[in-house]
XYZ file of C-alpha atoms in Angstrom:
584
model
C 72.831 -104.658 102.441
C 71.788 -101.391 103.966
C 71.572 -98.597 101.404
C 71.359 -95.934 104.100
C 68.968 -93.025 104.212
C 67.084 -92.000 101.053
C 68.027 -88.803 99.312
C 66.145 -85.788 100.449
C 65.221 -87.139 103.891
C 66.254 -89.177 106.868
C 65.336 -92.649 107.926
C 61.663 -93.621 107.788
C 60.446 -94.479 111.251
C 57.459 -96.560 112.108
C 55.800 -97.523 115.336
C 56.873 -100.851 116.752
C 53.264 -102.027 117.071
C 52.294 -101.139 113.524
C 52.767 -103.844 110.857
C 54.833 -102.867 107.859
C 51.920 -103.581 105.508
C 49.358 -101.521 107.385
C 47.926 -98.423 105.776
C 47.622 -94.968 107.310
C 45.797 -94.811 110.607
C 42.105 -93.964 110.452
C 41.282 -90.524 111.689
C 37.521 -91.236 111.981
C 35.392 -94.350 112.084
C 33.729 -95.715 108.915
C 30.052 -94.861 108.557
C 27.470 -96.443 106.298
C 24.553 -94.532 104.796
C 22.279 -94.438 101.784
C 24.114 -95.274 98.566
C 24.813 -92.417 96.172
C 23.192 -92.641 92.716
C 25.155 -94.000 89.799
C 26.246 -91.376 87.302
C 24.470 -93.394 84.596
C 21.238 -93.044 86.568
C 21.697 -89.270 86.781
C 22.336 -89.156 83.046
C 19.179 -91.102 82.210
C 17.114 -88.829 84.442
C 18.612 -85.732 82.876
C 18.045 -86.972 79.311
C 14.395 -87.746 80.118
C 14.012 -84.275 81.636
C 15.494 -82.594 78.567
C 13.286 -84.700 76.262
C 10.198 -83.061 77.765
C 11.109 -79.811 75.983
C 10.534 -81.455 72.584
C 7.257 -80.198 71.124
C 6.297 -78.355 74.307
C 6.695 -74.888 72.824
C 4.489 -75.754 69.848
C 1.816 -77.063 72.217
C 2.075 -73.920 74.355
C 1.782 -71.672 71.273
C -1.279 -73.569 70.076
C -2.867 -73.448 73.527
C -2.338 -69.690 73.912
C -4.521 -69.053 70.868
C -7.229 -71.607 71.629
C -7.145 -72.790 75.269
C -5.233 -70.403 77.561
C -5.783 -72.537 80.718
C -3.907 -75.381 79.029
C -1.112 -72.939 78.167
C -0.965 -72.021 81.845
C -0.529 -75.675 82.811
C 2.250 -76.046 80.234
C 3.979 -72.959 81.663
C 3.922 -74.582 85.099
C 5.400 -77.728 83.530
C 8.283 -75.620 82.226
C 9.101 -74.725 85.804
C 8.820 -78.386 86.756
C 11.269 -79.364 84.015
C 13.828 -76.846 85.243
C 13.482 -77.991 88.840
C 13.766 -81.645 87.771
C 16.998 -80.801 85.952
C 18.474 -79.343 89.112
C 17.329 -82.257 91.270
C 18.667 -84.808 88.802
C 22.157 -83.416 89.313
C 21.967 -82.785 93.058
C 20.036 -85.767 94.479
C 22.299 -87.378 97.074
C 20.740 -90.833 97.336
C 19.317 -93.416 94.975
C 15.949 -93.187 96.654
C 15.876 -89.425 96.146
C 16.810 -89.777 92.477
C 14.089 -92.399 92.014
C 11.622 -89.851 93.350
C 12.915 -87.376 90.788
C 12.342 -90.060 88.116
C 8.748 -90.369 89.285
C 8.351 -86.588 89.113
C 9.674 -86.528 85.549
C 7.205 -89.268 84.608
C 4.372 -87.228 86.138
C 5.441 -84.096 84.232
C 5.546 -86.089 80.997
C 2.067 -87.483 81.624
C 0.672 -83.986 82.261
C 2.214 -82.697 79.033
C 0.772 -85.643 77.084
C -2.684 -84.937 78.503
C -2.307 -81.276 77.528
C -1.339 -82.355 74.033
C -4.352 -84.638 73.858
C -6.657 -81.814 74.935
C -5.311 -79.695 72.082
C -5.335 -82.435 69.449
C -7.644 -85.429 69.740
C -9.476 -85.393 66.407
C -7.409 -88.297 65.052
C -6.278 -89.187 61.558
C -7.478 -91.957 59.262
C -6.487 -94.650 61.774
C -8.492 -93.057 64.578
C -11.452 -92.230 62.347
C -11.698 -95.803 61.095
C -11.352 -97.226 64.617
C -14.059 -94.922 65.959
C -16.400 -95.928 63.125
C -15.666 -99.603 63.806
C -16.506 -99.011 67.478
C -19.780 -97.400 66.427
C -20.564 -100.392 64.214
C -19.974 -102.737 67.145
C -22.283 -100.705 69.372
C -25.114 -100.965 66.855
C -24.527 -104.608 65.957
C -23.438 -103.840 62.406
C -20.596 -105.531 60.483
C -17.127 -104.079 60.902
C -15.117 -105.744 58.147
C -15.677 -105.357 54.433
C -17.731 -102.188 54.866
C -16.522 -99.115 52.913
C -16.960 -95.783 54.712
C -15.898 -93.155 52.131
C -17.705 -90.312 53.921
C -15.186 -90.487 56.749
C -12.474 -89.041 54.507
C -14.081 -85.780 53.474
C -11.888 -83.721 55.797
C -8.479 -82.617 54.552
C -6.998 -83.569 57.940
C -7.981 -87.214 57.460
C -5.549 -88.987 55.184
C -6.480 -91.803 52.879
C -4.505 -94.822 51.725
C -4.436 -94.892 47.947
C -3.769 -98.145 46.152
C -1.743 -98.838 43.044
C -4.939 -99.935 41.280
C -6.098 -96.322 41.128
C -8.520 -96.482 44.039
C -8.354 -96.061 47.797
C -9.122 -98.083 50.911
C -12.185 -97.034 52.907
C -12.508 -100.160 55.052
C -11.259 -101.208 58.484
C -8.049 -103.176 58.128
C -6.934 -103.987 61.690
C -7.692 -106.706 64.228
C -10.668 -105.807 66.432
C -9.377 -105.273 69.994
C -8.879 -101.490 69.811
C -12.356 -101.036 68.344
C -13.819 -103.305 71.047
C -12.217 -101.205 73.776
C -13.305 -97.982 72.080
C -16.934 -99.113 71.766
C -18.028 -98.341 75.377
C -16.157 -95.041 75.200
C -17.935 -94.216 71.943
C -21.258 -94.771 73.702
C -20.427 -91.696 75.792
C -18.248 -89.710 73.371
C -19.801 -89.794 69.919
C -16.705 -88.825 67.956
C -13.237 -89.925 66.925
C -12.082 -88.881 70.391
C -13.407 -92.241 71.606
C -10.605 -94.008 69.724
C -7.878 -91.468 70.457
C -8.769 -91.513 74.165
C -8.213 -95.281 74.236
C -4.835 -95.085 72.500
C -3.642 -92.103 74.545
C -4.741 -93.752 77.782
C -2.985 -96.939 76.670
C 0.246 -95.056 75.997
C 0.193 -93.452 79.453
C -0.513 -96.856 81.011
C 2.306 -98.428 79.030
C 4.766 -95.737 80.083
C 3.944 -96.285 83.759
C 4.097 -100.065 83.331
C 7.486 -99.961 81.627
C 8.741 -97.516 84.283
C 7.770 -99.959 87.031
C 9.201 -103.030 85.290
C 12.623 -101.600 84.473
C 15.571 -101.436 86.870
C 15.790 -98.087 88.668
C 18.638 -96.572 86.592
C 16.684 -97.234 83.364
C 13.299 -95.918 84.416
C 13.639 -92.382 83.133
C 14.652 -93.811 79.769
C 11.149 -95.311 79.641
C 9.686 -91.849 80.245
C 11.781 -90.363 77.449
C 11.076 -93.078 74.875
C 7.340 -93.428 75.582
C 6.366 -89.831 76.315
C 9.258 -87.417 76.089
C 10.505 -87.369 72.528
C 7.065 -86.597 71.176
C 6.652 -89.134 68.394
C 4.660 -91.785 70.282
C 2.171 -89.292 71.774
C 1.538 -88.080 68.226
C 0.560 -91.587 67.141
C -1.634 -91.929 70.225
C -3.435 -88.644 69.448
C -4.020 -89.997 65.928
C -5.679 -93.168 67.228
C -3.164 -95.732 65.947
C -4.074 -99.267 67.124
C -0.347 -100.065 67.114
C -0.008 -98.000 70.306
C -2.233 -100.447 72.183
C -0.323 -103.378 70.670
C 2.919 -101.834 71.918
C 1.579 -101.552 75.457
C 0.446 -105.174 75.456
C 3.880 -106.285 74.234
C 5.784 -104.512 77.021
C 5.183 -107.228 79.681
C 5.872 -109.848 77.005
C 9.334 -108.472 76.222
C 10.534 -107.507 79.704
C 12.738 -110.401 80.931
C 11.296 -112.613 78.219
C 14.208 -115.048 78.539
C 12.901 -115.987 82.019
C 9.607 -117.231 80.576
C 9.140 -120.940 81.233
C 12.267 -121.263 83.380
C 12.214 -124.608 85.173
C 9.816 -126.091 82.623
C 6.657 -124.367 83.880
C 5.014 -121.238 82.560
C 3.535 -120.279 85.899
C 1.254 -117.288 86.324
C 3.776 -114.771 84.879
C 4.262 -116.866 81.745
C 0.524 -117.308 81.256
C -0.030 -113.564 81.618
C 2.704 -112.898 79.084
C 1.091 -115.303 76.620
C -2.287 -113.637 77.152
C -0.733 -110.244 76.425
C 0.963 -111.587 73.303
C -2.298 -112.988 71.959
C -4.111 -109.729 72.737
C -1.377 -107.707 71.004
C -1.737 -109.856 67.884
C -5.482 -109.182 68.049
C -4.802 -105.439 68.090
C -2.436 -104.620 65.225
C -0.480 -106.569 62.622
C 2.959 -105.307 63.701
C 2.781 -107.720 66.636
C 2.636 -110.587 64.144
C 6.143 -109.822 62.911
C 7.700 -109.890 66.369
C 5.989 -113.111 67.478
C 8.015 -115.710 65.504
C 11.292 -114.136 66.641
C 10.195 -114.333 70.271
C 9.128 -117.963 69.902
C 12.385 -118.967 68.215
C 14.407 -117.199 70.889
C 12.339 -118.673 73.706
C 12.750 -122.206 72.359
C 16.514 -121.784 71.997
C 16.928 -120.432 75.532
C 14.720 -123.071 77.156
C 16.260 -125.922 75.166
C 19.654 -124.851 76.404
C 18.688 -125.509 80.024
C 15.790 -127.981 79.770
C 16.470 -130.107 76.718
C 14.373 -130.410 73.548
C 11.261 -132.155 74.915
C 10.618 -129.848 77.865
C 11.529 -126.761 75.837
C 9.075 -127.726 73.128
C 6.383 -128.242 75.769
C 6.972 -124.783 77.253
C 6.853 -123.078 73.866
C 3.774 -125.081 72.824
C 1.843 -124.079 75.962
C 2.946 -120.476 75.577
C 1.980 -120.386 71.896
C -1.309 -122.188 72.522
C -2.330 -119.734 75.237
C -1.523 -116.783 72.983
C -3.368 -118.354 70.033
C -6.475 -119.075 72.102
C -6.493 -115.488 73.348
C -6.221 -114.192 69.794
C -8.965 -116.539 68.619
C -11.325 -115.588 71.458
C -11.039 -111.876 70.613
C -11.596 -112.509 66.901
C -14.232 -115.269 67.181
C -17.358 -113.118 66.857
C -16.094 -111.233 63.802
C -14.831 -114.397 62.102
C -18.170 -116.117 62.655
C -20.100 -113.104 61.364
C -18.386 -113.057 57.959
C -15.215 -115.095 57.730
C -14.033 -113.951 54.301
C -14.543 -110.243 55.080
C -12.843 -110.634 58.463
C -9.865 -112.444 56.946
C -9.608 -109.905 54.131
C -9.649 -107.083 56.676
C -6.889 -108.595 58.785
C -4.686 -109.181 55.732
C -5.529 -105.860 54.086
C -2.318 -103.964 55.019
C -0.315 -106.795 53.454
C -2.431 -107.403 50.335
C -3.860 -103.990 49.470
C -0.895 -102.860 47.302
C -0.900 -99.371 48.744
C 0.865 -96.604 46.855
C 4.564 -96.180 47.562
C 5.432 -94.267 50.694
C 8.262 -94.136 53.187
C 11.951 -93.682 53.785
C 13.161 -97.129 52.709
C 14.802 -98.489 49.576
C 11.624 -98.117 47.516
C 12.588 -94.439 47.370
C 15.173 -95.330 44.734
C 12.372 -96.059 42.268
C 9.974 -93.447 43.613
C 12.178 -90.412 44.186
C 15.513 -90.852 42.437
C 14.885 -92.663 39.132
C 12.222 -92.549 36.452
C 10.459 -95.583 37.919
C 10.492 -99.373 37.903
C 8.613 -102.149 36.144
C 9.349 -104.633 38.947
C 8.116 -102.971 42.141
C 6.798 -106.325 43.339
C 10.393 -107.365 43.927
C 10.631 -104.898 46.797
C 7.865 -106.874 48.493
C 9.567 -110.162 47.677
C 12.807 -108.815 49.105
C 11.063 -107.646 52.267
C 9.545 -111.079 52.838
C 12.811 -112.883 52.085
C 14.696 -110.605 54.458
C 12.190 -111.383 57.202
C 12.667 -115.134 56.683
C 16.422 -114.711 56.404
C 16.638 -112.807 59.670
C 14.442 -115.390 61.380
C 16.701 -118.197 60.146
C 19.782 -116.250 61.254
C 18.230 -115.810 64.683
C 17.715 -119.563 64.966
C 21.262 -120.346 63.818
C 23.049 -117.619 65.770
C 20.743 -116.895 68.689
C 23.622 -116.428 71.129
C 24.769 -113.459 69.089
C 21.470 -112.105 67.751
C 19.231 -112.926 70.734
C 19.658 -109.529 72.453
C 18.447 -107.809 69.236
C 15.289 -109.880 68.757
C 13.059 -106.862 69.474
C 14.801 -104.881 66.709
C 15.384 -107.452 63.960
C 11.787 -107.809 62.641
C 11.562 -104.171 61.621
C 14.547 -104.343 59.286
C 12.361 -106.078 56.714
C 10.121 -103.021 56.389
C 13.042 -101.019 55.048
C 12.742 -103.044 51.853
C 8.942 -102.897 51.558
C 6.981 -100.640 49.226
C 5.429 -99.091 52.347
C 8.442 -98.336 54.516
C 7.334 -95.309 56.521
C 9.199 -94.588 59.721
C 6.204 -95.431 61.910
C 6.928 -99.107 61.320
C 10.367 -98.588 62.838
C 9.788 -96.209 65.710
C 6.409 -97.236 67.145
C 7.948 -100.292 68.787
C 11.135 -98.628 70.069
C 10.091 -98.917 73.759
C 10.445 -102.675 73.275
C 14.072 -102.126 72.281
C 14.619 -100.364 75.588
C 12.770 -103.054 77.559
C 15.001 -105.773 76.110
C 18.211 -103.769 76.533
C 17.493 -103.156 80.221
C 16.233 -106.615 81.198
C 17.644 -109.162 78.717
C 21.456 -109.143 78.869
C 23.644 -110.998 76.400
C 24.606 -113.417 79.187
C 21.047 -114.794 79.098
C 21.931 -116.477 75.781
C 25.269 -117.931 76.827
C 23.860 -121.472 77.066
C 21.099 -121.125 74.465
C 20.794 -123.954 71.960
C 22.073 -123.424 68.434
C 21.916 -125.995 65.613
C 25.284 -127.589 64.960
C 26.114 -127.406 61.279
C 28.990 -129.649 60.157
C 32.006 -127.871 58.664
C 30.650 -124.486 59.745
C 32.279 -124.168 63.118
C 34.861 -121.596 62.030
C 33.865 -117.966 62.360
C 34.467 -117.036 58.656
C 32.266 -119.907 57.500
C 29.478 -118.864 59.858
C 29.744 -115.282 58.649
C 29.427 -116.464 55.049
C 26.333 -118.479 55.969
C 24.757 -115.502 57.719
C 25.423 -113.276 54.711
C 24.057 -115.972 52.399
C 20.726 -115.877 54.190
C 20.365 -112.223 53.169
C 21.498 -112.573 49.557
C 18.038 -113.435 48.098
C 16.584 -110.246 49.597
C 19.450 -108.181 48.193
C 18.968 -109.716 44.744
C 15.250 -108.911 44.739
C 15.805 -105.311 45.776
C 18.498 -104.913 43.142
C 16.098 -106.152 40.451
C 13.425 -103.696 41.616
C 15.756 -100.712 41.837
C 17.655 -101.376 38.601
C 14.705 -102.137 36.331
C 13.606 -99.338 33.985
C 10.138 -97.786 34.031
C 7.490 -99.669 32.053
C 6.176 -96.582 30.254
C 7.828 -93.842 28.275
C 5.979 -90.594 28.946
C 6.240 -87.201 27.314
C 4.212 -84.571 29.171
C 3.016 -81.116 28.125
C 0.910 -78.805 30.263
C -1.999 -76.460 29.557
C -1.956 -73.561 32.058
C -3.837 -70.351 32.773
C -2.625 -67.175 34.527
C -4.762 -66.018 37.474
C -4.041 -63.325 40.047
C -0.297 -63.550 39.699
C -0.039 -67.338 39.714
C -0.417 -70.137 37.201
C -2.822 -73.060 37.313
C -2.639 -76.292 35.352
C -5.929 -77.141 33.694
C -4.776 -80.372 32.067
C -1.756 -82.377 31.030
C -1.280 -84.142 27.731
C 0.723 -87.329 28.237
C 2.018 -89.281 25.265
C 2.600 -92.776 26.640
C 4.354 -95.826 25.176
C 4.182 -99.237 26.849
C 7.707 -100.621 26.515
C 6.908 -103.984 28.135
C 5.332 -107.195 26.905
C 2.482 -106.929 29.444
C -0.852 -105.131 29.172
C -0.880 -102.251 31.681
C -3.663 -100.137 33.172
C -2.111 -96.803 34.167
C -3.471 -94.446 36.819
C -2.171 -90.917 37.096
C -1.360 -88.560 39.959
C 0.994 -85.680 40.610
C 3.857 -85.668 43.088
C 5.474 -82.670 44.702
C 8.127 -83.743 47.161
C 7.357 -87.063 48.846
C 3.567 -87.448 48.655
C 1.251 -88.265 45.774
C -1.904 -86.288 45.092
C -5.394 -87.645 44.655
C -5.944 -89.410 41.365
C -6.160 -87.298 38.228
C -8.834 -88.091 35.634
C -7.522 -89.554 32.392
C -9.359 -89.501 29.079
C -8.544 -89.839 25.408
C -6.578 -93.054 25.692
C -7.563 -96.679 26.304
C -8.243 -97.948 29.825
C -5.443 -100.470 29.412
C -2.450 -100.172 27.151
C -1.472 -103.222 25.093
C 2.133 -104.436 24.987
C 4.358 -102.048 22.999
C 1.332 -99.884 22.184
C 1.202 -96.106 22.449
C -1.576 -93.664 23.299
C -2.203 -90.047 24.221
C -3.998 -89.301 27.493
C -5.541 -86.012 28.548
C -5.064 -85.923 32.308
C -7.025 -83.440 34.469
C -6.357 -82.647 38.136
C -8.939 -83.123 40.918
C -11.207 -80.085 41.048
C -10.197 -79.014 37.540
C -7.162 -76.909 38.560
C -3.743 -77.564 40.035
C -1.654 -74.592 41.069
C 1.900 -74.610 39.776
C 4.260 -74.788 42.752
C 6.519 -71.814 43.386
C 10.270 -71.756 43.005
C 12.555 -71.543 40.032
C 12.914 -75.321 39.601
C 10.059 -77.087 41.430
C 10.305 -80.865 41.619
C 6.840 -81.414 40.210
C 6.094 -84.762 38.558
C 3.361 -86.781 36.918
C 3.389 -90.418 38.025
C 1.671 -93.335 36.318
C 1.208 -96.468 38.411
C -0.266 -99.907 37.806
C -1.492 -102.440 40.331
C -0.882 -105.776 38.570
C 2.007 -105.930 38.047
C 3.077 -103.158 40.417
C 4.924 -100.542 38.375
C 5.621 -96.822 38.471
C 6.698 -94.314 35.828
C 7.682 -90.733 36.649
C 7.912 -87.767 34.258
C 8.623 -84.136 35.045
C 5.776 -81.683 34.554
C 6.943 -78.588 32.660
C 6.168 -75.438 34.661
C 7.586 -72.769 32.391
């Protein structure tokens, strides 16, 4: 039925030779040209450009007072940052934006070199590595050798232990020191170690930039060089920086390793890098089992159990042989000292430090008599996460580069460096290992646990032991009851503490050997000297200790209510007791 003309207009006419379904006629021919950049790509480039501002002003201010030519270079970099910001938003093709990415990477590298020129003295990590390199050059032992004279400078920190002492020995695998040795032959200072780690970081940033897909490349610049935290660790001489760089090719597209049942040259190179990373710093040890579990699950999904096991065995064997070759000389020289040195960060019982859950007992309560349970919880969480990865690899596989570091949040040493020094690996996995890579990965089939709620309960159950241990550590009371009084003198408008008198009661059934220090804010002082009481306090016994600060005087901190405390720690068992120091 014809409804007639539509309201507001007459009949619609169309050409007889034009089909009813055809669209509007083209007014100009289609042309093809270079593809425009994705908006995500522009955003990544812009974020990397903005990240270069972080810390740049402080470096410029420092350079103006000490090295004006470096300040001039930084000023030129400011102009480069501004220009890069404009180009990031106006580049018309993907190729042009990739060139902007390369320019941002170059600017970041120049700023890192400027920062190194201003600060390359290193901290305790760099000082120890440089001394180890010097020992290698002269054919002297590296492990088990205390070097207390290295820590005379206030800028060089020292790791204090809960047994009332400190660590003066080298406690890292040897590769960084081996690489620093020829540099130390020419540069007879800590700069030999910091030059190796800074050069490694720059190399790693370029490597990650090249390995990532184009839209992600500037993210590599930002994470490795732009935000400022990794260059700071490189200037300090941290061996973990070199381990990070060696792990980058291991993590990028790691799910492709051994595809088809053969490692091939890429797989062999990845295994070599993994072994070298494990021979550089202990953090690589924690990532390795997660990678191996994930690799086995992925390969078993497409190859079957026998071939998958063969791939993982060859990969692991190549990495292990690489690690053994780097360590062989030092192990043969003195096996027990070498082994003790490699395990030192795990066994030394260093004093509490960090931003993790141990802060409950260190900062917010009067202490704990079961600090060891934080360590137990950390270890159990690591095993629990590894088991969860095996059972639920299709879900957790994309997060394998992040999962190992969760365990450090429960440890007695939970400083943020353990979390953030490996963050470029998070980026590498996010950009090159999609969730779809685990779609066919093998997972153990557990009877009666096919429903999602049951699997969630199992996953939570794997973490319960760690939670229980941490709860015991955080909820336990301090082992000592301390009452503190202070002897002070007035000098030039301020007050100094000459000694503290601590009346101490051991409330436990264990003999304890307390060691005393002060704490203002988050860090503990050097050990105070205790006299008047016994070296160890018997169960339920009491004693009075006269505790004197290092150097004989300790200035009372300013403020109306300073958070100034006396802490008493013991090494075996690990305990801490905190009491406020009266300042009025």
